[in-house]
Every structure is written in C-alpha cells, then in structure tokens.
Short mmCIF file of C-alpha atoms in Angstrom, two decimals:
data_model
loop_
_atom_site.label_atom_id
_atom_site.label_comp_id
_atom_site.label_asym_id
_atom_site.label_seq_id
_atom_site.Cartn_x
_atom_site.Cartn_y
_atom_site.Cartn_z
CA MET F 284 -12.45 9.35 34.43
CA LEU F 285 -11.92 5.63 33.87
CA ALA F 286 -14.57 5.64 31.14
CA VAL F 287 -12.76 8.45 29.33
CA VAL F 288 -9.44 6.62 29.54
CA MET F 289 -11.01 3.37 28.32
CA PHE F 290 -12.81 5.14 25.47
CA GLY F 291 -9.55 6.77 24.42
CA PHE F 292 -7.80 3.40 24.45
CA ALA F 293 -10.58 1.80 22.39
CA ALA F 294 -10.43 4.60 19.82
CA THR F 295 -6.65 4.26 19.52
CA ALA F 296 -6.87 0.48 19.19
CA SER F 297 -9.49 0.85 16.48
CA LEU F 298 -7.30 3.22 14.46
CA ALA F 299 -4.29 0.93 14.80
CA GLY F 300 -6.30 -2.09 13.65
CA GLY F 301 -7.82 -0.11 10.83
CA SER F 302 -4.47 1.00 9.50
CA SER F 303 -3.33 -2.64 9.48
CA ALA F 304 -6.42 -3.63 7.47
CA VAL F 305 -5.71 -0.83 5.01
CA LEU F 306 -2.04 -1.76 4.72
CA ASP F 307 -2.88 -5.44 4.30
CA SER F 308 -5.23 -4.52 1.45
CA TYR F 309 -2.55 -2.27 -0.06
CA ILE F 310 -0.08 -5.19 -0.01
CA LYS F 311 -2.50 -7.23 -2.15
CA VAL F 312 -2.46 -4.52 -4.83
CA SER F 313 1.33 -4.41 -4.71
CA ASP F 314 1.59 -8.20 -4.95
CA ALA F 315 -0.70 -8.30 -7.98
CA LEU F 316 1.33 -5.63 -9.77
CA ALA F 317 4.56 -7.48 -8.94
CA LYS F 318 3.03 -10.55 -10.64
CA ASP F 319 1.98 -8.48 -13.70
CA ASP F 320 -1.68 -9.33 -12.98
CA LEU F 321 -3.70 -6.26 -13.97
CA ALA F 322 -7.09 -7.83 -13.28
CA ALA F 323 -6.08 -8.88 -9.76
CA ALA F 324 -4.52 -5.45 -9.13
CA LYS F 325 -7.74 -3.71 -10.13
CA THR F 326 -9.83 -6.02 -7.94
CA ALA F 327 -7.47 -5.56 -4.99
CA ALA F 328 -7.46 -1.78 -5.53
CA ALA F 329 -11.25 -1.70 -5.39
CA ALA F 330 -11.15 -3.62 -2.10
CA LEU F 331 -8.46 -1.24 -0.83
CA ALA F 332 -10.60 1.75 -1.74
CA ASP F 333 -13.52 0.26 0.18
CA VAL F 334 -11.61 -0.66 3.34
CA SER F 335 -9.78 2.67 3.30
CA LYS F 336 -13.05 4.53 3.12
CA THR F 337 -14.47 2.47 5.98
CA GLU F 338 -11.35 3.19 8.05
CA LYS F 339 -11.55 6.92 7.24
CA GLN F 340 -8.33 6.86 5.22
CA ASP F 341 -9.82 9.02 2.48
CA ALA F 342 -6.56 9.88 0.71
CA ILE F 343 -5.72 6.22 0.17
CA SER F 344 -9.31 5.45 -0.82
CA THR F 345 -9.28 8.19 -3.46
CA GLU F 346 -5.93 7.14 -4.90
CA ALA F 347 -6.76 3.41 -4.80
CA ALA F 348 -9.90 4.04 -6.84
CA LYS F 349 -7.65 5.41 -9.61
CA VAL F 350 -5.94 2.02 -9.88
CA THR F 351 -9.25 0.34 -10.74
CA THR F 352 -9.65 1.95 -14.17
CA PRO F 353 -6.38 1.63 -16.17
CA THR F 354 -6.26 -0.58 -19.23
CA SER F 355 -2.55 -1.33 -18.95
CA LEU F 356 -0.08 -2.34 -16.27
CA GLY F 357 1.92 0.82 -16.98
CA GLN F 358 -1.08 3.03 -16.23
CA ALA F 359 -1.93 1.04 -13.11
CA ARG F 360 1.63 1.27 -11.86
CA LYS F 361 1.68 5.01 -12.44
CA ALA F 362 -1.54 5.37 -10.38
CA PHE F 363 -0.09 3.06 -7.73
CA LYS F 364 2.69 5.58 -6.98
CA ALA F 365 0.17 7.93 -5.34
CA VAL F 366 -1.37 5.06 -3.36
CA SER F 367 2.10 4.08 -2.17
CA ALA F 368 2.87 7.63 -1.05
CA GLU F 369 -0.17 7.50 1.24
CA ALA F 370 0.57 3.94 2.41
CA ILE F 371 4.11 4.95 3.37
CA LYS F 372 2.69 7.64 5.66
CA LEU F 373 0.37 5.09 7.24
CA ALA F 374 3.11 2.47 7.68
CA SER F 375 5.63 4.90 9.15
CA GLY F 376 6.95 3.58 12.44
CA LYS F 377 4.88 0.39 12.37
CA ASP F 378 6.64 -2.91 12.96
CA GLY F 379 6.51 -5.42 10.13
CA TYR F 380 6.29 -2.93 7.26
CA HIS F 381 9.27 -2.05 5.09
CA VAL F 382 9.54 0.86 2.69
CA MET F 383 11.31 -0.11 -0.52
CA THR F 384 12.50 2.05 -3.37
CA CYS F 385 13.04 1.43 -7.06
CA PRO F 386 15.70 3.65 -8.65
CA MET F 387 14.59 2.69 -12.16
CA VAL F 388 11.22 4.42 -11.80
CA ASN F 389 12.07 6.65 -8.84
CA ALA F 390 9.22 5.27 -6.76
CA ASP F 391 8.69 3.76 -3.33
CA TRP F 392 6.31 1.17 -1.93
CA VAL F 393 5.52 -0.71 1.28
CA GLN F 394 5.84 -4.45 1.79
CA THR F 395 5.94 -6.86 4.70
CA SER F 396 8.94 -8.86 3.52
CA THR F 397 12.52 -7.67 3.17
CA THR F 398 12.81 -9.65 -0.07
CA ILE F 399 12.21 -7.19 -2.91
CA GLU F 400 9.04 -7.76 -4.93
CA ASN F 401 8.91 -4.68 -7.12
CA PRO F 402 5.35 -3.74 -8.14
CA TYR F 403 6.63 -1.15 -10.63
CA MET F 404 8.84 -3.49 -12.64
CA GLY F 405 6.94 -6.74 -12.20
CA LYS F 406 8.36 -9.99 -13.50
CA ALA F 407 10.80 -8.17 -15.79
CA MET F 408 12.84 -6.91 -12.81
CA LEU F 409 11.09 -8.27 -9.73
CA ASP F 410 14.11 -7.87 -7.47
CA CYS F 411 15.03 -4.32 -8.54
CA GLY F 412 15.20 -2.03 -5.55
CA THR F 413 16.43 -1.63 -2.01
CA GLU F 414 14.98 -1.04 1.43
CA LYS F 415 14.92 2.60 2.46
CA LYS F 416 16.46 3.32 5.84
#
C-alpha cells in the first residue's frame, strides 16, 4: 500500500514539475514577442514544442510548433493566441502565474509578473492590457 501511495505522489510531483517547465518555456516565447524579436520567439517556440512533447502536453506542443514558421511578428502573434489558450489551462490555479488580457486584440496570455508585458502589441503598446480576475 505504501508503494502505491508513494508512486502516486511521485507521478503527481512529476506532472506538477513538468507543467512548470512548460510554462517557463511558454513565458520565453511571450517575452520575445513582447520585445518584437521574431527570431527569439521562433527559437523559444521550438524549445516549448520540445519540452511540451516531453511532458506529454501535446496540445501546447502542436500549437507551439506553429509559432516556429511565421515570417512576420503579426503571424507569430496570431499563432501565439492558440498557444496561450492552452497555457492558460495549464496555469489555472497555480501560484505565480497571472492571466492577462489585451482588449485591443481580444487575446489573453500568461505571465509571471503583474506588470503588463503584452506579447500581442510588443513595443508599440507594451503595457496595454489588464490582469483577468
């Protein structure tokens, strides 16, 4: 019985750690988009796709892979919306993650700071948005 309980605890701990690794990788994509850095966003998205696949977060992996191919920030940001939708599900109820929303593009994202760093508007309107409650 103890072995079953310990195995269950280990499996739960692994999933919790994995989701943090996925969310941490997601934040790197968001940060790159907020800085208008398409190359860094594509590189971070590829890493996110890899870690998500490893952590069995297939929906995020699939959507993150779509951020690796755009040739413009606008296209990358559009693809990022689907990644964010999955990240929001993963971050739900976890301490240290905040869901933000941008009314200008009607899109949400996750970040670790309460200071707005809008990945959809970038440097043009970096502080556009509010925290969702």
